[in-house]
Short mmCIF file of C-alpha atoms in Angstrom, two decimals:
data_model
loop_
_atom_site.label_atom_id
_atom_site.label_comp_id
_atom_site.label_asym_id
_atom_site.label_seq_id
_atom_site.Cartn_x
_atom_site.Cartn_y
_atom_site.Cartn_z
CA UNK S 1 9.42 50.27 1.65
CA UNK S 2 11.46 53.02 -0.05
CA UNK S 3 10.57 54.03 -3.61
CA UNK S 4 13.95 53.02 -5.11
CA UNK S 5 13.37 49.53 -3.79
CA UNK S 6 9.92 49.44 -5.32
CA UNK S 7 11.28 50.65 -8.66
CA UNK S 8 14.03 48.08 -8.54
CA UNK S 9 11.53 45.29 -7.94
CA UNK S 10 9.27 46.46 -10.77
CA UNK S 11 12.26 46.73 -13.12
CA UNK S 12 13.37 43.25 -12.18
CA UNK S 13 9.88 41.94 -12.81
CA UNK S 14 9.75 43.62 -16.23
CA UNK S 15 13.17 42.25 -17.20
CA UNK S 16 12.47 38.71 -16.07
CA UNK S 17 11.97 36.29 -18.99
CA UNK S 18 8.55 34.68 -18.97
CA UNK S 19 10.18 31.26 -18.76
CA UNK S 20 11.47 32.09 -15.27
CA UNK S 21 7.96 32.97 -14.15
CA UNK S 22 6.50 29.90 -15.78
CA UNK S 23 7.13 26.24 -15.43
CA UNK S 24 10.18 25.71 -17.57
CA UNK S 25 12.90 27.03 -15.30
CA UNK S 26 15.22 24.10 -14.76
CA UNK S 27 17.64 25.85 -12.45
CA UNK S 28 15.06 26.03 -9.66
CA UNK S 29 15.93 24.07 -6.54
CA UNK S 30 12.45 22.49 -6.59
CA UNK S 31 11.39 21.40 -10.08
CA UNK S 32 7.78 22.28 -10.76
CA UNK S 33 5.36 19.50 -11.70
CA UNK S 34 5.16 18.64 -15.39
CA UNK S 35 2.13 20.02 -17.19
CA UNK S 36 1.33 17.57 -19.97
CA UNK S 37 -0.22 20.10 -22.43
CA UNK S 38 2.91 22.29 -22.14
CA UNK S 39 5.37 19.40 -22.48
CA UNK S 40 7.79 20.00 -25.39
CA UNK S 41 9.89 16.85 -25.00
CA UNK S 42 10.21 13.91 -22.63
CA UNK S 43 13.54 14.14 -20.84
CA UNK S 44 14.06 10.60 -19.67
CA UNK S 45 16.97 9.36 -17.61
CA UNK S 46 18.53 6.07 -18.74
CA UNK S 47 21.14 4.00 -16.93
CA UNK S 48 23.18 2.04 -19.47
CA UNK S 49 25.55 0.38 -17.01
CA UNK S 50 24.83 -2.74 -15.01
CA UNK S 51 21.13 -3.12 -15.83
CA UNK S 52 19.28 -5.75 -17.83
CA UNK S 53 16.89 -3.15 -19.26
CA UNK S 54 19.23 -0.88 -21.24
CA UNK S 55 22.70 -0.90 -22.72
CA UNK S 56 24.81 0.94 -25.23
CA UNK S 57 24.70 -0.77 -28.61
CA UNK S 58 27.95 0.10 -30.40
CA UNK S 59 26.17 0.78 -33.70
CA UNK S 60 22.68 1.94 -32.73
CA UNK S 61 23.25 3.70 -29.42
CA UNK S 62 21.02 3.09 -26.39
CA UNK S 63 18.98 -0.11 -26.70
CA UNK S 64 16.92 -2.43 -24.53
CA UNK S 65 13.42 -2.72 -23.11
CA UNK S 66 13.64 0.50 -21.09
CA UNK S 67 14.53 2.45 -24.24
CA UNK S 68 11.61 0.86 -26.10
CA UNK S 69 9.27 1.74 -23.26
CA UNK S 70 10.57 5.32 -23.27
CA UNK S 71 9.85 5.60 -26.99
CA UNK S 72 6.40 4.15 -26.47
CA UNK S 73 5.57 6.70 -23.73
CA UNK S 74 6.97 9.66 -25.69
CA UNK S 75 5.03 8.53 -28.75
CA UNK S 76 1.84 8.37 -26.71
CA UNK S 77 2.48 11.87 -25.40
CA UNK S 78 3.30 13.01 -28.95
CA UNK S 79 6.63 14.57 -27.97
CA UNK S 80 10.25 13.70 -28.85
CA UNK S 81 12.16 11.45 -26.46
CA UNK S 82 15.35 12.97 -25.10
CA UNK S 83 17.48 10.34 -23.39
CA UNK S 84 19.66 11.67 -20.59
CA UNK S 85 22.39 9.28 -19.48
CA UNK S 86 22.67 8.59 -15.81
CA UNK S 87 24.24 5.99 -13.54
CA UNK S 88 23.00 3.49 -10.98
CA UNK S 89 24.56 5.50 -8.18
CA UNK S 90 23.14 8.88 -9.17
CA UNK S 91 19.89 8.14 -11.05
CA UNK S 92 17.44 8.72 -8.20
CA UNK S 93 19.19 11.89 -6.97
CA UNK S 94 19.32 13.29 -10.50
CA UNK S 95 15.62 12.61 -11.06
CA UNK S 96 14.77 14.35 -7.81
CA UNK S 97 17.01 17.31 -8.68
CA UNK S 98 15.25 17.79 -12.03
CA UNK S 99 18.05 16.75 -14.42
CA UNK S 100 15.38 14.72 -16.20
CA UNK S 101 11.66 14.17 -15.62
CA UNK S 102 11.25 10.41 -15.91
CA UNK S 103 13.70 7.68 -14.95
CA UNK S 104 13.12 4.87 -17.42
CA UNK S 105 15.05 2.14 -15.66
CA UNK S 106 14.70 3.07 -12.03
CA UNK S 107 16.01 0.71 -9.35
CA UNK S 108 13.82 -2.40 -9.08
CA UNK S 109 10.73 -1.77 -6.97
CA UNK S 110 11.64 -1.74 -3.29
CA UNK S 111 9.86 -0.05 -0.45
CA UNK S 112 13.03 1.88 0.41
CA UNK S 113 13.19 3.51 -3.04
CA UNK S 114 9.42 4.12 -2.93
CA UNK S 115 10.18 6.61 -0.14
CA UNK S 116 12.34 8.56 -2.63
CA UNK S 117 10.36 8.60 -5.89
CA UNK S 118 6.96 7.83 -7.40
CA UNK S 119 7.05 4.46 -9.13
CA UNK S 120 4.91 4.01 -12.23
CA UNK S 121 3.41 0.60 -13.00
CA UNK S 122 5.99 -2.11 -13.78
CA UNK S 123 6.84 -2.95 -17.38
CA UNK S 124 9.10 -5.94 -16.73
CA UNK S 125 9.78 -8.64 -14.19
CA UNK S 126 13.07 -10.48 -13.85
CA UNK S 127 14.30 -13.02 -11.35
CA UNK S 128 17.33 -12.56 -9.13
CA UNK S 129 19.06 -15.95 -9.21
CA UNK S 130 22.12 -17.80 -7.94
CA UNK S 131 24.27 -19.51 -10.59
CA UNK S 132 26.85 -22.12 -9.60
CA UNK S 133 28.64 -25.24 -10.92
CA UNK S 134 26.29 -28.22 -11.15
CA UNK S 135 28.00 -30.34 -8.45
CA UNK S 136 27.86 -27.61 -5.78
CA UNK S 137 25.02 -28.29 -3.33
CA UNK S 138 23.04 -25.07 -2.72
CA UNK S 139 19.62 -26.22 -1.47
CA UNK S 140 18.72 -22.94 0.25
CA UNK S 141 19.70 -19.34 0.80
CA UNK S 142 21.26 -20.35 4.12
CA UNK S 143 23.76 -22.50 2.20
CA UNK S 144 25.33 -19.31 0.82
CA UNK S 145 26.71 -18.42 4.26
CA UNK S 146 30.51 -18.41 4.36
CA UNK S 147 30.83 -18.78 0.59
CA UNK S 148 32.71 -16.58 -1.85
CA UNK S 149 30.04 -15.20 -4.16
CA UNK S 150 30.21 -12.80 -7.11
CA UNK S 151 27.39 -10.32 -7.62
CA UNK S 152 26.56 -8.42 -10.75
CA UNK S 153 27.44 -4.77 -10.13
CA UNK S 154 24.51 -2.38 -10.18
CA UNK S 155 21.09 -3.18 -8.78
CA UNK S 156 21.67 -6.90 -8.10
CA UNK S 157 24.50 -5.88 -5.78
CA UNK S 158 22.41 -3.16 -4.13
CA UNK S 159 19.53 -5.57 -3.50
CA UNK S 160 21.66 -8.29 -1.93
CA UNK S 161 21.24 -7.26 1.72
CA UNK S 162 17.45 -7.61 1.46
CA UNK S 163 17.58 -11.04 -0.20
CA UNK S 164 20.53 -12.98 1.24
CA UNK S 165 22.72 -12.96 4.38
CA UNK S 166 25.25 -10.79 2.53
CA UNK S 167 27.16 -9.86 5.68
CA UNK S 168 27.99 -13.54 6.21
CA UNK S 169 29.18 -14.04 2.65
CA UNK S 170 32.36 -13.00 0.90
CA UNK S 171 30.83 -10.86 -1.86
CA UNK S 172 32.80 -9.63 -4.87
CA UNK S 173 31.25 -7.13 -7.29
CA UNK S 174 31.92 -7.85 -10.96
CA UNK S 175 30.88 -5.56 -13.80
CA UNK S 176 29.56 -7.77 -16.58
CA UNK S 177 28.86 -11.21 -18.00
CA UNK S 178 32.42 -12.02 -19.20
CA UNK S 179 33.87 -11.13 -15.79
CA UNK S 180 31.22 -13.16 -13.95
CA UNK S 181 31.58 -16.16 -16.23
CA UNK S 182 35.38 -16.06 -16.01
CA UNK S 183 35.29 -15.85 -12.22
CA UNK S 184 32.99 -18.88 -12.06
CA UNK S 185 34.96 -20.86 -14.64
CA UNK S 186 38.28 -20.14 -12.89
CA UNK S 187 36.72 -20.99 -9.52
CA UNK S 188 37.62 -17.59 -8.11
CA UNK S 189 34.06 -17.65 -6.74
CA UNK S 190 31.73 -20.52 -5.85
CA UNK S 191 28.53 -18.89 -7.08
CA UNK S 192 27.24 -15.73 -8.74
CA UNK S 193 24.11 -13.69 -8.09
CA UNK S 194 22.72 -12.21 -11.29
CA UNK S 195 19.45 -11.35 -13.02
CA UNK S 196 17.70 -14.08 -14.98
CA UNK S 197 18.72 -12.83 -18.49
CA UNK S 198 22.39 -12.88 -17.50
CA UNK S 199 21.93 -16.32 -15.89
CA UNK S 200 20.47 -17.70 -19.14
CA UNK S 201 23.43 -16.40 -21.13
CA UNK S 202 25.95 -17.79 -18.63
CA UNK S 203 24.25 -21.20 -18.66
CA UNK S 204 24.21 -21.20 -22.47
CA UNK S 205 27.92 -20.37 -22.65
CA UNK S 206 28.98 -22.69 -19.83
CA UNK S 207 26.83 -25.83 -19.60
CA UNK S 208 28.66 -26.82 -16.42
CA UNK S 209 26.88 -23.96 -14.64
CA UNK S 210 23.22 -23.89 -13.69
CA UNK S 211 20.67 -21.82 -11.78
CA UNK S 212 20.57 -23.11 -8.21
CA UNK S 213 18.24 -20.73 -6.40
CA UNK S 214 15.77 -17.96 -7.10
CA UNK S 215 15.96 -15.02 -4.72
CA UNK S 216 12.69 -13.44 -5.82
CA UNK S 217 11.20 -11.27 -8.54
CA UNK S 218 12.57 -7.87 -9.51
CA UNK S 219 9.74 -5.63 -10.74
CA UNK S 220 11.05 -2.93 -13.06
CA UNK S 221 9.20 0.32 -13.59
CA UNK S 222 9.79 3.92 -14.61
CA UNK S 223 9.81 6.52 -11.85
CA UNK S 224 8.76 10.16 -11.54
CA UNK S 225 9.47 12.85 -8.98
CA UNK S 226 7.10 13.26 -6.05
CA UNK S 227 4.36 15.68 -7.04
CA UNK S 228 4.48 14.77 -10.74
CA UNK S 229 1.13 13.01 -10.77
CA UNK S 230 -0.01 14.21 -14.20
CA UNK S 231 3.10 12.64 -15.73
CA UNK S 232 2.72 9.51 -13.59
CA UNK S 233 -0.88 9.12 -14.73
CA UNK S 234 0.14 9.61 -18.36
CA UNK S 235 2.94 7.03 -18.07
CA UNK S 236 0.62 4.52 -16.40
CA UNK S 237 -2.00 5.07 -19.08
CA UNK S 238 0.56 4.42 -21.85
CA UNK S 239 1.75 1.27 -20.08
CA UNK S 240 -1.84 0.15 -19.58
CA UNK S 241 -2.64 0.63 -23.27
CA UNK S 242 0.59 -1.16 -24.28
CA UNK S 243 -0.35 -4.05 -22.02
CA UNK S 244 -3.90 -4.18 -23.38
CA UNK S 245 -2.62 -4.18 -26.96
CA UNK S 246 -0.01 -6.84 -26.20
CA UNK S 247 2.93 -4.57 -27.10
CA UNK S 248 4.45 -4.77 -23.64
CA UNK S 249 4.19 -8.56 -23.61
CA UNK S 250 5.88 -8.76 -27.04
CA UNK S 251 8.70 -6.46 -25.94
CA UNK S 252 9.19 -8.48 -22.76
CA UNK S 253 9.20 -11.80 -24.58
CA UNK S 254 11.68 -10.44 -27.14
CA UNK S 255 13.98 -8.91 -24.54
CA UNK S 256 13.99 -11.64 -21.92
CA UNK S 257 12.67 -14.73 -23.67
CA UNK S 258 9.95 -15.14 -21.07
CA UNK S 259 6.40 -13.82 -20.73
CA UNK S 260 5.57 -10.71 -18.77
CA UNK S 261 3.84 -11.99 -15.63
CA UNK S 262 0.53 -10.60 -14.52
CA UNK S 263 0.92 -7.91 -11.87
CA UNK S 264 0.62 -9.31 -8.36
CA UNK S 265 -2.85 -8.17 -7.44
CA UNK S 266 -3.86 -9.37 -4.04
CA UNK V 1 11.22 62.98 -30.76
CA UNK V 2 8.33 61.30 -29.23
CA UNK V 3 7.38 61.86 -25.70
CA UNK V 4 7.23 58.88 -23.43
CA UNK V 5 3.79 57.49 -22.80
CA UNK V 6 2.06 57.88 -19.53
CA UNK V 7 3.81 56.19 -16.67
CA UNK V 8 2.11 53.01 -15.56
CA UNK V 9 0.20 53.43 -12.42
CA UNK V 10 2.33 52.45 -9.45
CA UNK V 11 1.52 49.20 -7.78
CA UNK V 12 0.15 49.55 -4.29
CA UNK V 13 3.09 49.47 -1.91
CA UNK V 14 1.51 46.77 0.24
CA UNK V 15 1.63 44.34 -2.69
CA UNK V 16 5.36 44.61 -3.22
CA UNK V 17 6.52 42.17 -0.53
CA UNK V 18 4.08 39.59 -1.82
CA UNK V 19 5.21 40.26 -5.38
CA UNK V 20 8.84 39.84 -4.42
CA UNK V 21 8.09 36.65 -2.51
CA UNK V 22 6.17 35.26 -5.46
CA UNK V 23 8.97 36.17 -7.84
CA UNK V 24 11.79 34.55 -5.94
CA UNK V 25 10.08 31.61 -4.36
CA UNK V 26 9.77 28.26 -6.06
CA UNK V 27 6.32 27.84 -7.58
CA UNK V 28 5.46 25.13 -5.09
CA UNK V 29 5.68 25.99 -1.45
CA UNK V 30 7.96 23.60 0.40
CA UNK V 31 8.87 23.31 4.02
CA UNK V 32 12.12 24.90 5.13
CA UNK V 33 15.10 22.59 4.79
CA UNK V 34 13.27 20.20 2.49
CA UNK V 35 15.36 18.44 -0.15
CA UNK V 36 14.55 18.81 -3.86
CA UNK V 37 12.17 16.16 -5.07
CA UNK V 38 11.10 15.26 -1.52
CA UNK V 39 7.63 13.87 -0.87
CA UNK V 40 4.92 16.45 -0.46
CA UNK V 41 1.86 16.72 1.77
CA UNK V 42 1.08 14.05 4.32
CA UNK V 43 3.78 11.66 3.07
CA UNK V 44 6.43 14.35 3.40
CA UNK V 45 5.24 15.17 6.91
CA UNK V 46 5.21 11.49 7.93
CA UNK V 47 8.74 10.91 6.62
CA UNK V 48 10.07 14.11 8.21
CA UNK V 49 8.38 13.61 11.60
CA UNK V 50 9.11 9.88 11.77
CA UNK V 51 5.56 9.13 12.92
CA UNK V 52 2.51 7.84 11.06
CA UNK V 53 -0.92 8.09 12.69
CA UNK V 54 -3.12 5.21 11.60
CA UNK V 55 -6.74 4.99 12.69
CA UNK V 56 -8.04 1.52 13.55
CA UNK V 57 -11.41 0.16 14.60
CA UNK V 58 -10.92 -2.33 17.41
CA UNK V 59 -14.49 -3.58 17.71
CA UNK V 60 -14.33 -5.45 14.42
CA UNK V 61 -12.76 -8.87 15.01
CA UNK V 62 -10.93 -10.44 13.26
CA UNK V 63 -9.89 -7.22 11.47
CA UNK V 64 -9.50 -5.14 14.62
CA UNK V 65 -9.64 -6.30 18.24
CA UNK V 66 -7.33 -7.06 21.17
CA UNK V 67 -5.15 -10.09 21.86
CA UNK V 68 -5.02 -11.94 25.20
CA UNK V 69 -2.71 -9.28 26.65
CA UNK V 70 -5.00 -6.42 25.66
CA UNK V 71 -2.73 -5.30 22.81
CA UNK V 72 -4.47 -4.17 19.61
CA UNK V 73 -4.54 -7.04 17.14
CA UNK V 74 -6.29 -8.13 13.96
CA UNK V 75 -5.77 -8.15 10.20
CA UNK V 76 -6.07 -4.37 9.79
CA UNK V 77 -3.82 -3.74 12.81
CA UNK V 78 -1.19 -6.09 11.34
CA UNK V 79 -1.43 -4.22 8.05
CA UNK V 80 -1.00 -0.89 9.87
CA UNK V 81 2.12 -2.20 11.61
CA UNK V 82 3.56 -3.45 8.31
CA UNK V 83 2.84 -0.12 6.61
CA UNK V 84 4.57 1.85 9.38
CA UNK V 85 7.58 -0.46 9.15
CA UNK V 86 7.75 0.01 5.39
CA UNK V 87 7.45 3.76 5.76
CA UNK V 88 10.43 3.51 8.10
CA UNK V 89 8.60 5.44 10.85
CA UNK V 90 7.01 4.84 14.26
CA UNK V 91 3.37 3.84 14.36
CA UNK V 92 0.87 5.79 16.42
CA UNK V 93 -2.29 3.66 16.46
CA UNK V 94 -5.39 5.71 17.00
CA UNK V 95 -8.42 3.80 18.24
CA UNK V 96 -11.57 5.05 16.56
CA UNK V 97 -15.27 4.38 16.97
CA UNK V 98 -16.98 3.15 13.83
CA UNK V 99 -18.73 6.44 13.11
CA UNK V 100 -15.64 8.50 13.92
CA UNK V 101 -13.44 6.96 11.23
CA UNK V 102 -14.08 9.38 8.35
CA UNK V 103 -14.30 12.50 10.59
CA UNK V 104 -10.95 11.57 12.20
CA UNK V 105 -9.36 11.48 8.75
CA UNK V 106 -10.99 14.67 7.56
CA UNK V 107 -10.06 16.54 10.76
CA UNK V 108 -6.40 15.47 10.39
CA UNK V 109 -6.40 13.40 13.59
CA UNK V 110 -5.04 10.45 11.59
CA UNK V 111 -3.05 10.14 8.35
CA UNK V 112 -4.46 6.80 7.19
CA UNK V 113 -7.42 4.61 8.09
CA UNK V 114 -6.81 0.87 8.41
CA UNK V 115 -10.28 0.40 9.78
CA UNK V 116 -12.22 -1.86 7.46
CA UNK V 117 -13.49 1.08 5.41
CA UNK V 118 -15.70 -0.35 2.66
CA UNK V 119 -15.19 0.92 -0.87
CA UNK V 120 -18.70 2.17 -1.48
CA UNK V 121 -19.90 5.31 -3.31
CA UNK V 122 -20.97 7.05 -0.10
CA UNK V 123 -17.45 6.84 1.35
CA UNK V 124 -15.65 7.46 -1.93
CA UNK V 125 -16.90 11.05 -1.92
CA UNK V 126 -15.05 11.80 1.31
CA UNK V 127 -11.77 9.86 1.18
CA UNK V 128 -9.15 8.60 -1.28
CA UNK V 129 -8.99 4.82 -1.36
CA UNK V 130 -5.88 2.79 -1.99
CA UNK V 131 -6.15 -0.42 -4.04
CA UNK V 132 -8.56 -2.73 -2.19
CA UNK V 133 -6.75 -5.31 -0.10
CA UNK V 134 -9.65 -7.43 1.09
CA UNK V 135 -13.32 -8.13 0.84
CA UNK V 136 -16.06 -8.83 3.26
CA UNK V 137 -19.54 -10.14 2.85
CA UNK V 138 -22.20 -9.94 5.52
CA UNK V 139 -24.46 -12.97 5.46
CA UNK V 140 -27.43 -14.45 7.29
CA UNK V 141 -27.36 -18.01 8.62
CA UNK V 142 -30.21 -20.15 9.95
CA UNK V 143 -30.84 -23.73 11.07
CA UNK V 144 -31.03 -26.16 8.17
CA UNK V 145 -34.79 -26.67 8.47
CA UNK V 146 -35.55 -22.94 8.42
CA UNK V 147 -37.65 -21.67 5.49
CA UNK V 148 -35.84 -18.29 5.51
CA UNK V 149 -34.41 -17.50 2.07
CA UNK V 150 -34.38 -13.69 1.91
CA UNK V 151 -34.42 -10.51 3.99
CA UNK V 152 -38.21 -10.29 3.62
CA UNK V 153 -38.55 -13.73 5.21
CA UNK V 154 -37.04 -12.34 8.43
CA UNK V 155 -40.13 -10.19 9.10
CA UNK V 156 -41.46 -10.94 12.56
CA UNK V 157 -38.50 -13.21 13.43
CA UNK V 158 -35.69 -12.92 16.01
CA UNK V 159 -32.33 -12.07 14.40
CA UNK V 160 -29.10 -12.31 16.40
CA UNK V 161 -26.64 -9.49 15.65
CA UNK V 162 -23.01 -9.41 16.88
CA UNK V 163 -22.81 -6.16 18.85
CA UNK V 164 -20.28 -3.50 17.78
CA UNK V 165 -19.36 -5.14 14.51
CA UNK V 166 -19.45 -4.03 10.90
CA UNK V 167 -21.80 -6.92 10.19
CA UNK V 168 -24.37 -5.60 12.67
CA UNK V 169 -23.98 -2.00 11.45
CA UNK V 170 -24.53 -3.13 7.89
CA UNK V 171 -27.44 -5.50 8.52
CA UNK V 172 -29.43 -3.43 11.02
CA UNK V 173 -30.54 -0.88 8.45
CA UNK V 174 -31.68 -3.57 6.03
CA UNK V 175 -33.74 -5.80 8.28
CA UNK V 176 -37.54 -5.59 7.99
CA UNK V 177 -38.97 -3.14 10.56
CA UNK V 178 -40.82 -5.75 12.60
CA UNK V 179 -37.75 -7.94 13.09
CA UNK V 180 -36.68 -8.46 16.70
CA UNK V 181 -32.99 -7.54 16.81
CA UNK V 182 -31.04 -9.41 19.49
CA UNK V 183 -27.68 -7.72 20.05
CA UNK V 184 -25.33 -10.40 21.39
CA UNK V 185 -21.69 -10.13 22.46
CA UNK V 186 -19.83 -11.55 19.50
CA UNK V 187 -20.14 -13.71 16.41
CA UNK V 188 -19.96 -17.04 18.24
CA UNK V 189 -22.81 -16.06 20.57
CA UNK V 190 -25.03 -15.29 17.56
CA UNK V 191 -24.30 -18.63 15.90
CA UNK V 192 -24.83 -20.44 19.18
CA UNK V 193 -28.17 -18.70 19.83
CA UNK V 194 -29.42 -19.62 16.35
CA UNK V 195 -28.20 -23.22 16.44
CA UNK V 196 -30.00 -23.71 19.76
CA UNK V 197 -33.24 -22.01 18.79
CA UNK V 198 -32.93 -18.84 20.89
CA UNK V 199 -32.83 -16.84 17.64
CA UNK V 200 -34.28 -17.60 14.20
CA UNK V 201 -31.31 -16.27 12.24
CA UNK V 202 -27.80 -14.96 12.82
CA UNK V 203 -26.00 -12.15 11.07
CA UNK V 204 -22.37 -13.04 10.45
CA UNK V 205 -19.52 -12.86 7.94
CA UNK V 206 -19.33 -15.01 4.84
CA UNK V 207 -15.79 -16.22 5.64
CA UNK V 208 -16.83 -17.34 9.15
CA UNK V 209 -19.83 -19.28 7.89
CA UNK V 210 -17.70 -20.99 5.23
CA UNK V 211 -15.15 -21.86 7.87
CA UNK V 212 -17.82 -23.23 10.24
CA UNK V 213 -19.30 -25.46 7.57
CA UNK V 214 -15.87 -27.06 7.14
CA UNK V 215 -14.69 -27.19 10.75
CA UNK V 216 -18.03 -27.88 12.52
CA UNK V 217 -20.19 -29.81 10.03
CA UNK V 218 -22.28 -31.20 12.91
CA UNK V 219 -23.47 -27.71 13.84
CA UNK V 220 -27.07 -27.16 12.75
CA UNK V 221 -26.36 -23.91 10.95
CA UNK V 222 -26.27 -23.02 7.27
CA UNK V 223 -25.54 -19.80 5.30
CA UNK V 224 -28.76 -18.61 3.64
CA UNK V 225 -28.08 -15.39 1.74
CA UNK V 226 -25.64 -12.47 1.51
CA UNK V 227 -26.81 -9.14 2.87
CA UNK V 228 -23.98 -7.05 1.46
CA UNK V 229 -20.62 -7.51 -0.21
CA UNK V 230 -17.86 -4.92 -0.45
CA UNK V 231 -14.13 -4.61 -0.89
CA UNK V 232 -12.31 -2.68 1.79
CA UNK V 233 -9.22 -0.56 1.47
CA UNK V 234 -6.86 1.76 3.27
CA UNK V 235 -8.19 5.31 3.14
CA UNK V 236 -6.49 8.69 3.09
CA UNK V 237 -7.58 12.31 2.84
CA UNK V 238 -8.41 13.52 -0.65
CA UNK V 239 -5.62 15.53 -2.27
CA UNK V 240 -2.69 13.47 -0.94
CA UNK V 241 -1.44 11.82 -4.16
CA UNK V 242 2.14 11.18 -2.97
CA UNK V 243 0.91 9.26 0.07
CA UNK V 244 -1.70 7.42 -2.00
CA UNK V 245 0.93 6.31 -4.51
CA UNK V 246 3.29 5.17 -1.77
CA UNK V 247 0.53 3.12 -0.15
CA UNK V 248 -0.40 1.56 -3.49
CA UNK V 249 3.25 0.68 -4.13
CA UNK V 250 3.38 -0.85 -0.64
CA UNK V 251 0.29 -2.96 -1.39
CA UNK V 252 1.75 -4.01 -4.75
CA UNK V 253 5.07 -5.13 -3.25
CA UNK V 254 3.55 -6.82 -0.21
CA UNK V 255 0.95 -8.47 -2.43
CA UNK V 256 3.77 -9.75 -4.65
CA UNK V 257 5.93 -11.15 -1.86
CA UNK V 258 3.00 -12.90 -0.17
CA UNK V 259 2.96 -10.84 3.04
CA UNK V 260 -0.63 -9.66 2.56
CA UNK V 261 -1.76 -13.21 1.88
CA UNK V 262 -0.03 -14.33 5.09
CA UNK V 263 -1.89 -11.72 7.11
CA UNK V 264 -5.15 -12.77 5.51
CA UNK V 265 -4.44 -16.42 6.17
CA UNK V 266 -3.49 -15.75 9.81
CA UNK V 267 -6.64 -13.82 10.69
CA UNK V 268 -9.28 -14.82 8.13
CA UNK V 269 -8.11 -18.16 6.75
CA UNK V 270 -8.10 -18.73 3.00
CA UNK V 271 -7.15 -16.44 0.17
CA UNK V 272 -9.19 -13.35 -0.63
CA UNK V 273 -10.72 -12.84 -4.02
CA UNK V 274 -9.90 -9.25 -4.89
CA UNK V 275 -10.02 -8.34 -8.55
CA UNK V 276 -7.38 -6.51 -10.58
CA UNK V 277 -7.21 -2.76 -10.13
CA UNK V 278 -5.80 -0.17 -12.51
CA UNK V 279 -4.05 2.07 -10.02
#
């Protein structure tokens, strides 16, 4: 190697900020694993659209169980919580790319998403349900075939293919509770597939509608990037402590008006 | 005007390429073409190659054996197939002898063991266990009139052992030295030999003896005592946390949707009693 090249390399090394040589460089294509003792803040992704775990409160900003859980984890780590807004469509890719280090309301636990990220332990469990007018007979999932069905945009819509014969149904994506309720009331659709909190609110507003079927449990958990096992362990420990102290159960009861079920140990 | 200090001693030229590589490379070595945030280690390799190598033990019915067509079958084989499907890759089943299970994992001949590996301290030092997904107890049965109540009572007696099974492996080392060990081909043969007086006791599994007492109450055979009890789990090499977490998530989801219970019911009858685990 020629001397000028060597000098250039040494000069470059001397001029390089320590941050680039350390862990904090965010522009790297492969984010380095989080080191808990060096953590300055918890950059947590939050999806405020189309989830039952977080939403934008017009006066107080981000709210919901996922936000509470984020605060609880950051508090346990003794660092400030920095919420980074993301969307259902981009959340997993942005976590993997290093835009934030923890995704508070990751997609509900599915084996497909488990190939993309490290799931922490679940902090909430909701049901995916079918709501329809009382007189409509819907005794089984098979009875949805050929029907015009609305689905809550976001994760409920994404999960449909694994829970119902979606290809044999006429599925319409609707953004929120008013749109879903209006579509049902106006008979634009015969049924709607939503999460249990939305179903409770629809049934309270429109007594002519009721829950017809349950399509299974949605386990909700934060997620980390592959390789971030120190952070994963820390998050799981905070969730474990919160569960032991009853905080998680209280948050769940308050948010969803139902108890947090025991994890499904085999 | 001050004169500049002595020039730092030049770095050896041979170190410069390594220095440059270290400076520009990401701190964590990744395979070429790998996407940011992709799984690392064995999980990354499995997902990229599209193949998972799972080691099974096929001399351990009902956990590992062959069906009528000679195809590998059993509770652990069914679990291996389910895991490969959930990984979204092809399954390469690797048949292993009982004593070759841990070496096969350590020598990278398999990625995962679904081979009835008991979660015991001796094994824990060599492998990483996923959350336990089953339990097995090895028990001794005798005729109802037998005075045998403990291992010590088997001294000088004939004990039927099902050849090539975990139960036999486990019990053989614990039997009193002057016991006559009768290695018989299978669990049924051991029970039959004991019920008809050709052996004084039979080594078997707790679940099978419970099942027999319900389905064949007329059989003169009764469970006497448990020789050993252990949970068993899928095992991976140490230092593969991404794969371990994926497998634990798989067990969590399949435990929740009832698939693991179905496998257990199909091969072992009844529901297992596996305690909560902080993963």
